Short mmCIF file of C-alpha atoms and ligand atoms in Angstrom, two decimals:
data_model
loop_
_atom_site.label_atom_id
_atom_site.label_comp_id
_atom_site.label_asym_id
_atom_site.label_seq_id
_atom_site.Cartn_x
_atom_site.Cartn_y
_atom_site.Cartn_z
CA UNK M 1 -9.85 51.70 -12.03
CA UNK M 2 -10.70 48.13 -10.99
CA UNK M 3 -13.87 48.39 -13.07
CA UNK M 4 -11.86 49.53 -16.06
CA UNK M 5 -9.27 46.77 -15.66
CA UNK M 6 -11.94 44.03 -15.59
CA UNK M 7 -9.88 40.80 -16.04
CA UNK M 8 -6.60 42.75 -15.83
CA UNK M 9 -3.82 42.90 -13.27
CA UNK M 10 -4.12 42.88 -9.50
CA UNK M 11 -3.68 46.40 -8.12
CA UNK M 12 -2.23 47.55 -4.80
CA UNK M 13 -3.34 51.14 -4.14
CA UNK M 14 -0.64 52.52 -1.87
CA UNK M 15 -1.67 56.19 -1.79
CA UNK M 16 -5.25 56.16 -0.56
CA UNK M 17 -6.36 59.69 0.33
CA UNK M 18 -6.56 60.09 4.09
CA UNK M 19 -5.36 56.58 4.99
CA UNK M 20 -2.04 54.83 5.63
CA UNK M 21 -3.60 51.45 4.88
CA UNK M 22 -3.29 50.34 1.26
CA UNK M 23 -6.16 48.74 -0.68
CA UNK M 24 -5.80 45.68 -2.91
CA UNK M 25 -8.29 44.63 -5.61
CA UNK M 26 -8.54 42.24 -8.58
CA UNK M 27 -6.78 39.52 -6.57
CA UNK M 28 -9.06 36.81 -7.95
CA UNK M 29 -10.70 38.31 -11.05
CA UNK M 30 -9.70 35.33 -13.21
CA UNK M 31 -9.69 31.61 -12.42
CA UNK M 32 -6.01 31.48 -13.40
CA UNK M 33 -5.00 33.66 -10.46
CA UNK M 34 -5.97 30.87 -8.07
CA UNK M 35 -3.70 28.57 -10.08
CA UNK M 36 -0.85 31.05 -9.62
CA UNK M 37 -1.56 31.38 -5.88
CA UNK M 38 -1.51 27.59 -5.49
CA UNK M 39 1.42 27.12 -7.86
CA UNK M 40 -0.50 24.71 -10.11
CA UNK M 41 -1.53 24.82 -13.77
CA UNK M 42 -4.82 26.50 -14.81
CA UNK M 43 -6.31 23.11 -15.76
CA UNK M 44 -5.56 21.74 -12.31
CA UNK M 45 -7.78 24.25 -10.46
CA UNK M 46 -11.14 22.48 -10.90
CA UNK M 47 -9.72 19.00 -10.11
CA UNK M 48 -7.92 20.39 -7.03
CA UNK M 49 -11.08 21.93 -5.58
CA UNK M 50 -13.09 18.77 -6.38
CA UNK M 51 -10.39 16.68 -4.68
CA UNK M 52 -10.47 19.00 -1.65
CA UNK M 53 -14.24 18.56 -1.31
CA UNK M 54 -13.73 14.80 -1.07
CA UNK M 55 -10.51 14.94 0.97
CA UNK M 56 -10.83 17.76 3.52
CA UNK M 57 -8.00 18.38 6.01
CA UNK M 58 -8.70 19.60 9.56
CA UNK M 59 -7.20 22.94 10.57
CA UNK M 60 -4.80 23.42 13.46
CA UNK M 61 -5.46 25.97 16.21
CA UNK M 62 -2.43 28.01 17.29
CA UNK M 63 -1.96 30.82 19.84
CA UNK M 64 -0.27 33.46 17.70
CA UNK M 65 -1.36 35.34 14.60
CA UNK M 66 -0.03 38.53 13.03
CA UNK M 67 -3.56 39.96 12.99
CA UNK M 68 -3.49 40.06 16.81
CA UNK M 69 -0.67 42.63 16.76
CA UNK M 70 -2.72 45.85 16.69
CA UNK M 71 -5.83 45.85 18.89
CA UNK M 72 -8.69 48.35 18.82
CA UNK M 73 -11.92 48.38 20.84
CA UNK M 74 -15.14 47.22 19.16
CA UNK M 75 -16.61 50.73 19.03
CA UNK M 76 -13.70 52.19 17.06
CA UNK M 77 -14.93 54.13 14.01
CA UNK M 78 -13.88 51.74 11.22
CA UNK M 79 -13.89 54.54 8.68
CA UNK M 80 -11.14 56.26 10.72
CA UNK M 81 -8.78 53.31 10.54
CA UNK M 82 -9.69 51.42 7.35
CA UNK M 83 -10.13 52.75 3.78
CA UNK M 84 -13.55 51.14 3.33
CA UNK M 85 -14.88 52.42 -0.01
CA UNK M 86 -18.25 53.24 -1.52
CA UNK M 87 -18.10 50.79 -4.43
CA UNK M 88 -21.00 51.21 -6.88
CA UNK M 89 -22.92 54.35 -7.82
CA UNK M 90 -26.10 53.71 -5.82
CA UNK M 91 -24.61 51.78 -2.88
CA UNK M 92 -26.08 52.88 0.45
CA UNK M 93 -22.67 53.63 1.93
CA UNK M 94 -19.26 52.20 2.61
CA UNK M 95 -19.12 48.44 2.20
CA UNK M 96 -16.69 45.72 3.26
CA UNK M 97 -16.87 43.46 0.20
CA UNK M 98 -14.15 40.84 0.75
CA UNK M 99 -14.89 40.03 4.38
CA UNK M 100 -15.38 36.35 5.24
CA UNK M 101 -17.97 35.82 7.95
CA UNK M 102 -16.99 32.97 10.26
CA UNK M 103 -19.50 31.52 12.73
CA UNK M 104 -20.61 28.20 14.17
CA UNK M 105 -23.71 26.02 14.17
CA UNK M 106 -25.01 26.32 17.76
CA UNK M 107 -26.27 22.74 17.59
CA UNK M 108 -23.15 20.93 16.35
CA UNK M 109 -20.35 23.49 16.78
CA UNK M 110 -19.52 23.16 13.07
CA UNK M 111 -17.66 26.19 11.73
CA UNK M 112 -18.78 28.01 8.56
CA UNK M 113 -17.21 30.58 6.24
CA UNK M 114 -19.08 32.84 3.80
CA UNK M 115 -18.23 36.11 2.06
CA UNK M 116 -21.02 38.57 2.87
CA UNK M 117 -21.51 42.20 1.99
CA UNK M 118 -21.23 44.37 5.09
CA UNK M 119 -22.32 47.98 5.36
CA UNK M 120 -20.63 50.22 7.89
CA UNK M 121 -23.59 51.74 9.74
CA UNK M 122 -21.74 53.59 12.50
CA UNK M 123 -19.04 52.98 15.11
CA UNK M 124 -19.33 49.37 16.28
CA UNK M 125 -22.23 48.62 13.95
CA UNK M 126 -22.23 46.71 10.65
CA UNK M 127 -25.23 45.66 8.56
CA UNK M 128 -24.88 42.27 6.91
CA UNK M 129 -26.83 40.37 4.25
CA UNK M 130 -27.12 36.62 4.87
CA UNK M 131 -28.57 34.58 2.01
CA UNK M 132 -30.73 31.65 3.15
CA UNK M 133 -27.83 29.21 3.49
CA UNK M 134 -25.65 28.12 6.40
CA UNK M 135 -24.91 31.28 8.38
CA UNK M 136 -28.54 32.38 8.11
CA UNK M 137 -29.66 28.92 9.22
CA UNK M 138 -27.38 29.10 12.28
CA UNK M 139 -28.86 32.51 13.15
CA UNK M 140 -32.36 31.01 12.98
CA UNK M 141 -31.31 28.30 15.43
CA UNK M 142 -30.07 31.05 17.76
CA UNK M 143 -33.41 32.82 17.42
CA UNK M 144 -35.26 29.64 18.42
CA UNK M 145 -32.95 29.23 21.41
CA UNK M 146 -33.03 32.90 22.43
CA UNK M 147 -29.26 33.23 22.11
CA UNK M 148 -26.96 35.56 20.11
CA UNK M 149 -24.45 34.44 17.47
CA UNK M 150 -20.71 35.07 17.84
CA UNK M 151 -19.08 36.02 14.55
CA UNK M 152 -15.69 37.05 13.22
CA UNK M 153 -15.03 38.76 9.91
CA UNK M 154 -11.67 38.04 8.28
CA UNK M 155 -10.47 40.50 5.65
CA UNK M 156 -7.43 39.83 3.47
CA UNK M 157 -7.41 36.04 3.25
CA UNK M 158 -5.55 33.81 0.79
CA UNK M 159 -7.61 33.33 -2.42
CA UNK M 160 -7.84 29.60 -1.62
CA UNK M 161 -9.75 30.46 1.56
CA UNK M 162 -12.02 32.86 -0.34
CA UNK M 163 -12.81 30.09 -2.83
CA UNK M 164 -13.44 27.57 -0.02
CA UNK M 165 -15.86 30.06 1.56
CA UNK M 166 -17.92 29.89 -1.64
CA UNK M 167 -18.50 26.13 -1.60
CA UNK M 168 -22.05 24.94 -1.20
CA UNK M 169 -21.08 22.16 1.15
CA UNK M 170 -22.29 20.88 4.52
CA UNK M 171 -18.61 20.68 5.54
CA UNK M 172 -16.64 23.23 7.55
CA UNK M 173 -15.06 25.25 4.73
CA UNK M 174 -11.76 25.63 6.65
CA UNK M 175 -11.38 21.85 6.27
CA UNK M 176 -11.96 22.05 2.51
CA UNK M 177 -9.47 24.92 2.35
CA UNK M 178 -6.96 22.53 3.93
CA UNK M 179 -7.72 20.14 1.09
CA UNK M 180 -7.15 22.93 -1.44
CA UNK M 181 -3.77 23.83 0.13
CA UNK M 182 -3.04 20.14 0.84
CA UNK M 183 -2.03 21.12 4.35
CA UNK M 184 -3.95 22.20 7.47
CA UNK M 185 -5.03 25.84 7.67
CA UNK M 186 -3.69 27.42 10.89
CA UNK M 187 -6.37 29.22 12.89
CA UNK M 188 -6.11 31.48 15.96
CA UNK M 189 -8.82 32.15 18.54
CA UNK M 190 -10.58 35.48 18.38
CA UNK M 191 -10.11 37.81 21.38
CA UNK M 192 -13.73 38.31 22.45
CA UNK M 193 -15.88 35.67 20.72
CA UNK M 194 -15.86 31.88 20.42
CA UNK M 195 -14.66 31.74 16.81
CA UNK M 196 -11.32 30.79 15.24
CA UNK M 197 -9.87 32.80 12.36
CA UNK M 198 -7.15 31.93 9.81
CA UNK M 199 -3.81 33.32 10.99
CA UNK M 200 -3.17 34.75 7.52
CA UNK M 201 -5.91 37.41 7.83
CA UNK M 202 -4.90 41.05 7.55
CA UNK M 203 -7.82 42.43 9.55
CA UNK M 204 -10.29 40.73 11.92
CA UNK M 205 -13.55 42.16 13.20
CA UNK M 206 -15.26 40.37 16.08
CA UNK M 207 -18.85 40.77 17.13
CA UNK M 208 -22.25 39.40 17.95
CA UNK M 209 -25.48 39.17 15.93
CA UNK M 210 -28.71 39.36 17.91
CA UNK M 211 -31.32 37.48 15.84
CA UNK M 212 -33.97 39.89 17.12
CA UNK M 213 -32.20 42.98 15.72
CA UNK M 214 -32.52 44.18 12.12
CA UNK M 215 -31.61 47.48 10.49
CA UNK M 216 -32.11 49.02 7.06
CA UNK M 217 -29.33 47.84 4.72
CA UNK M 218 -28.74 48.48 1.00
CA UNK M 219 -29.12 49.17 -1.84
CA UNK M 220 -25.94 47.44 -2.94
CA UNK M 221 -24.68 46.61 -6.46
CA UNK M 222 -24.95 42.81 -6.66
CA UNK M 223 -23.61 40.16 -9.03
CA UNK M 224 -26.67 39.96 -11.33
CA UNK M 225 -25.61 43.47 -12.40
CA UNK M 226 -28.59 45.02 -10.60
CA UNK M 227 -28.95 46.61 -7.17
CA UNK M 228 -30.16 44.54 -4.25
CA UNK M 229 -32.95 46.69 -2.76
CA UNK M 230 -32.95 48.32 0.65
CA UNK M 231 -34.23 45.82 3.23
CA UNK M 232 -34.16 45.06 6.94
CA UNK M 233 -31.14 42.86 7.56
CA UNK M 234 -29.10 41.54 10.51
CA UNK M 235 -26.61 43.71 12.39
CA UNK M 236 -23.16 42.81 13.77
CA UNK M 237 -22.37 44.63 17.04
CA UNK M 238 -18.58 44.74 17.13
CA UNK M 239 -16.71 43.67 20.26
CA UNK M 240 -13.13 43.96 18.96
CA UNK M 241 -11.12 44.99 15.92
CA UNK M 242 -7.59 43.67 15.30
CA UNK M 243 -5.10 44.12 12.49
CA UNK M 244 -1.58 43.32 11.45
CA UNK M 245 1.09 45.94 12.05
CA UNK M 246 0.62 47.35 8.55
CA UNK M 247 -2.49 45.68 7.15
CA UNK M 248 -3.73 45.67 3.56
CA UNK M 249 -7.46 46.18 3.02
CA UNK M 250 -8.87 43.87 0.36
CA UNK M 251 -11.93 44.83 -1.68
CA UNK M 252 -13.93 43.03 -4.37
CA UNK M 253 -15.80 45.26 -6.79
CA UNK M 254 -19.49 44.33 -6.72
CA UNK M 255 -21.97 43.96 -9.54
CA UNK M 256 -20.98 42.09 -12.68
CA UNK M 257 -17.30 42.79 -12.12
CA UNK M 258 -15.24 39.67 -13.01
CA UNK M 259 -13.80 39.42 -9.50
CA UNK M 260 -17.20 39.04 -7.84
CA UNK M 261 -18.13 36.54 -10.56
CA UNK M 262 -14.92 34.45 -10.68
CA UNK M 263 -14.54 34.21 -6.89
CA UNK M 264 -17.92 32.50 -6.70
CA UNK M 265 -17.56 30.56 -9.96
CA UNK M 266 -14.50 28.48 -9.11
CA UNK M 267 -16.16 26.85 -6.10
CA UNK M 268 -19.58 26.50 -7.68
CA UNK M 269 -18.12 24.83 -10.76
CA UNK M 270 -16.18 22.33 -8.66
CA UNK M 271 -19.22 21.54 -6.49
CA UNK M 272 -21.39 21.09 -9.56
CA UNK M 273 -18.80 18.85 -11.24
CA UNK M 274 -18.66 16.70 -8.11
CA UNK M 275 -22.45 16.33 -7.96
CA UNK M 276 -22.80 15.48 -11.65
CA UNK M 277 -19.91 13.01 -11.53
CA UNK M 278 -21.70 10.97 -8.89
CA UNK M 279 -24.50 10.20 -11.38
CA UNK M 280 -22.88 10.78 -14.79
CA UNK M 281 -19.34 9.39 -14.52
CA UNK M 282 -18.44 10.65 -18.00
CA UNK M 283 -18.72 14.33 -17.04
CA UNK M 284 -15.72 16.17 -18.43
CA UNK M 285 -15.97 19.84 -17.45
CA UNK M 286 -18.34 22.38 -15.97
CA UNK M 287 -18.34 26.10 -16.72
CA UNK M 288 -20.50 28.88 -15.25
CA UNK M 289 -20.40 31.51 -17.96
CA UNK M 290 -19.77 35.19 -17.33
CA UNK M 291 -22.79 36.19 -19.41
CA UNK M 292 -24.83 34.15 -16.95
CA UNK M 293 -23.07 36.06 -14.11
CA UNK M 294 -21.19 32.86 -13.21
CA UNK M 295 -24.29 31.77 -11.27
CA UNK M 296 -27.37 31.40 -13.51
CA UNK M 297 -25.96 29.61 -16.56
CA UNK M 298 -24.05 26.33 -16.59
CA UNK M 299 -22.54 24.59 -19.59
CA UNK M 300 -21.43 21.02 -19.05
CA UNK M 301 -19.55 18.64 -21.34
CA UNK M 302 -20.01 14.90 -20.94
CA UNK M 303 -18.79 11.74 -22.60
CA UNK M 304 -22.27 10.28 -22.89
CA UNK M 305 -22.48 6.53 -22.32
CA UNK M 306 -26.19 5.91 -21.85
CA UNK M 307 -29.37 7.49 -23.24
CA UNK M 308 -30.78 10.10 -20.87
CA UNK M 309 -27.46 11.17 -19.34
CA UNK M 310 -27.84 14.62 -20.92
CA UNK M 311 -31.18 15.15 -19.17
CA UNK M 312 -29.85 13.63 -15.95
CA UNK M 313 -27.01 16.17 -16.04
CA UNK M 314 -29.55 18.97 -16.44
CA UNK M 315 -31.72 18.02 -13.46
CA UNK M 316 -28.65 17.35 -11.31
CA UNK M 317 -27.39 20.87 -12.04
CA UNK M 318 -30.81 22.33 -11.16
CA UNK M 319 -30.86 20.39 -7.91
CA UNK M 320 -27.28 21.25 -6.99
CA UNK M 321 -27.60 25.05 -6.95
CA UNK M 322 -30.74 27.09 -6.47
CA UNK M 323 -29.28 29.89 -8.61
CA UNK M 324 -28.71 27.71 -11.70
CA UNK M 325 -31.65 28.24 -14.01
CA UNK M 326 -30.36 27.55 -17.55
CA UNK M 327 -28.16 24.59 -18.41
CA UNK M 328 -26.69 23.48 -21.74
CA UNK M 329 -25.18 19.99 -21.93
CA UNK M 330 -22.84 19.17 -24.81
CA UNK M 331 -20.66 16.26 -25.89
CA UNK M 332 -17.00 16.17 -24.96
CA UNK M 333 -15.84 17.26 -28.42
CA UNK M 334 -17.21 20.76 -27.69
CA UNK M 335 -14.90 23.44 -26.28
CA UNK M 336 -16.76 25.08 -23.37
CA UNK M 337 -14.46 28.10 -23.47
CA UNK M 338 -15.64 28.83 -27.01
CA UNK M 339 -19.24 30.13 -26.90
CA UNK M 340 -19.53 29.74 -30.69
CA UNK M 341 -18.73 26.03 -30.38
CA UNK M 342 -21.39 25.64 -27.66
CA UNK M 343 -23.94 27.50 -29.79
CA UNK M 344 -23.00 25.27 -32.73
CA UNK M 345 -23.83 22.21 -30.63
CA UNK M 346 -27.20 23.74 -29.72
CA UNK M 347 -27.77 24.56 -33.40
CA UNK M 348 -26.85 21.17 -34.84
CA UNK M 349 -27.58 18.66 -32.07
CA UNK M 350 -31.00 19.54 -30.66
CA UNK M 351 -34.64 18.95 -31.51
CA UNK M 352 -36.65 21.30 -29.36
CA UNK M 353 -39.57 19.00 -28.50
CA UNK M 354 -37.18 16.26 -27.35
CA UNK M 355 -34.21 18.09 -25.93
CA UNK M 356 -35.71 20.85 -23.78
CA UNK M 357 -36.28 20.29 -20.06
CA UNK M 358 -38.64 22.93 -18.60
CA UNK M 359 -39.33 22.89 -14.85
CA UNK M 360 -41.55 25.71 -13.55
CA UNK M 361 -42.00 26.47 -9.87
CA UNK M 362 -38.48 25.51 -8.75
CA UNK M 363 -37.03 27.10 -5.59
CA UNK M 364 -34.94 30.08 -6.60
CA UNK M 365 -32.58 32.37 -4.79
CA UNK M 366 -34.09 35.76 -3.91
CA UNK M 367 -31.20 37.58 -5.62
CA UNK M 368 -32.48 36.35 -9.00
CA UNK M 369 -34.24 39.49 -10.30
CA UNK M 370 -36.87 37.30 -12.04
CA UNK M 371 -37.70 35.22 -9.00
CA UNK M 372 -41.39 35.39 -8.00
CA UNK M 373 -42.41 34.08 -4.57
CA UNK M 374 -38.88 32.66 -4.41
CA UNK M 375 -39.54 30.38 -7.37
CA UNK M 376 -38.31 30.36 -10.94
CA UNK M 377 -38.70 28.30 -14.13
CA UNK M 378 -35.59 26.30 -14.93
CA UNK M 379 -34.75 25.40 -18.53
CA UNK M 380 -32.20 22.92 -19.80
CA UNK M 381 -31.04 22.16 -23.33
CA UNK M 382 -29.66 18.71 -24.01
CA UNK M 383 -27.36 19.36 -26.99
CA UNK M 384 -25.73 15.94 -26.86
CA UNK M 385 -25.99 13.53 -29.76
CA UNK M 386 -27.89 10.27 -29.26
CA UNK M 387 -25.59 7.54 -27.94
CA UNK M 388 -26.27 5.50 -31.09
CA UNK M 389 -25.68 8.42 -33.48
CA UNK M 390 -23.67 7.28 -36.52
CA UNK M 391 -19.94 8.04 -36.51
CA UNK M 392 -20.43 10.61 -39.32
CA UNK M 393 -22.54 12.72 -36.93
CA UNK M 394 -19.40 13.45 -34.89
CA UNK M 395 -17.06 13.99 -37.77
CA UNK M 396 -16.29 17.68 -38.36
CA UNK M 397 -15.96 18.92 -41.92
CA UNK M 398 -12.38 19.79 -42.76
CA UNK M 399 -9.40 18.87 -44.89
CA UNK M 400 -7.31 15.79 -43.98
CA UNK M 401 -5.02 16.42 -41.00
CA UNK M 402 -1.81 15.84 -43.01
CA UNK M 403 -2.86 18.49 -45.54
CA UNK M 404 -3.46 21.03 -42.73
CA UNK M 405 -0.10 20.17 -41.15
CA UNK M 406 1.68 20.60 -44.45
CA UNK M 407 0.03 23.97 -45.10
CA UNK M 408 0.80 25.15 -41.57
CA UNK M 409 4.41 24.10 -42.01
CA UNK M 410 4.74 26.03 -45.27
CA UNK M 411 2.58 29.00 -44.18
CA UNK M 412 5.49 31.41 -44.05
CA UNK M 413 6.53 30.59 -47.60
CA UNK M 414 2.99 30.69 -48.96
CA UNK M 415 2.18 34.11 -47.47
CA UNK M 416 5.68 35.53 -47.81
CA UNK M 417 5.78 36.26 -44.06
CA UNK M 418 8.86 34.42 -42.88
C1 FMN A 501 -17.88 39.03 -3.57
C2 FMN A 501 -18.97 38.18 -3.00
C3 FMN A 501 -19.98 38.74 -2.24
C4 FMN A 501 -20.98 37.97 -1.66
N1 FMN A 501 -21.92 38.55 -0.88
C5 FMN A 501 -22.81 37.78 -0.22
C6 FMN A 501 -23.71 38.36 0.71
O1 FMN A 501 -23.77 39.55 0.89
N2 FMN A 501 -24.55 37.52 1.39
C7 FMN A 501 -24.53 36.17 1.19
O2 FMN A 501 -25.26 35.46 1.86
N3 FMN A 501 -23.71 35.61 0.30
C8 FMN A 501 -22.84 36.38 -0.39
N4 FMN A 501 -21.98 35.81 -1.27
C9 FMN A 501 -22.09 34.37 -1.55
C10 FMN A 501 -21.70 33.50 -0.39
O3 FMN A 501 -20.47 33.89 0.15
C11 FMN A 501 -21.65 32.05 -0.82
O4 FMN A 501 -22.86 31.67 -1.39
C12 FMN A 501 -21.31 31.11 0.27
O5 FMN A 501 -21.09 29.83 -0.26
C13 FMN A 501 -22.37 31.00 1.31
O6 FMN A 501 -21.86 30.18 2.34
P1 FMN A 501 -22.75 29.27 3.26
O7 FMN A 501 -23.63 28.46 2.36
O8 FMN A 501 -21.72 28.45 3.95
O9 FMN A 501 -23.51 30.16 4.19
C14 FMN A 501 -20.98 36.58 -1.88
C15 FMN A 501 -19.98 36.01 -2.67
C16 FMN A 501 -18.99 36.80 -3.23
C17 FMN A 501 -17.92 36.15 -4.06
MN1 MN A 502 -21.22 26.62 4.44
#
């Protein structure tokens, strides 16, 4: 049903066969739903997340949280108490898909949040995929030190926290979440591990990852719209499971479903905007398109002030996110939400031998199905006009504005539809 609804309404499934716990999905399958959750306008979402990145607010740690109300042992069979679904056709089993993994850098104590797919492998055992970013880096430090990593998994968090977890930032994402909410996020200490978890969570799993232990995990339907293959991946050994009195289990449909795409896109767009703005002050907007799975393709509009800013935007985007492989840069008179307008800019404002940037051998992310030896060729199209282009080059063909206004005003009379 969530697949069929795509960008449609959020659904609370209250009658899940065999379970008392309801399931919620499509909470964040459009960018606008974050605006609703934060009580701001849709156009304020990107500026708010950019502002939060530059103005993080430290969380508070409190003693009480509703998720501490019902306590189970770590070896409880999760499939007995939680309606954890099999999501896509070829998935290896039941997957927790909206769980935020929280852990700390053993060197600095810095906290980190990341949504990770988690396969239920048996009572007390969960397989987890960690892309080569922060959490994986922390685990490597533990390996070098011969220690194990404490982790907590929070399920059922506010969409603002899910978005913060997606930021590619060296900051503690709970601080950036504070910036998104414009108030500190309250955290409570986990029962059995040295990790703090937002008090708003519905369900919290606690456990330990031994860097020396790996188990077969996958396949799993991933955001490129293809299955991540079966591989050896880390294992969480659970030490405690806690829930609210009547928790709700959140899921995010995997694959190219809009919720998987939008949840990652909001943060990535804001981070990319921030990076580009530091070198191209005239950047207007950044969009990661759905056709590009909200990861691989970026379109950026800029008010170009100097020659070369289009190309600078392209290489900045490549450098900002390993997944970004195709970038189109347009002038600020182009509507990014209208793919025909973007294509028109490519059609009428580029000369291939001058406006293409082709960079082979760039570091890629292993989830890119075309990545070879973890590298990929990145291609950018600079579809901006030259800074010194004549004014006519920007003028769109059309009738004078007053004529259009007059016709619009009299449209009912002209067509007989009033
Ligand atoms: C629905 C969803 C599922 C995701 N699954 C994974 C995953 O299994 N493993 C992973 O490393 N990242 C996954 N991600 C992406 C990370 O959560 C994201 O890149 C995050 O910023 C990584 O955080 P870190 O750089 O702080 O480690 C997923 C994102 C979403 C929205
Ligand atoms: Mn991080």
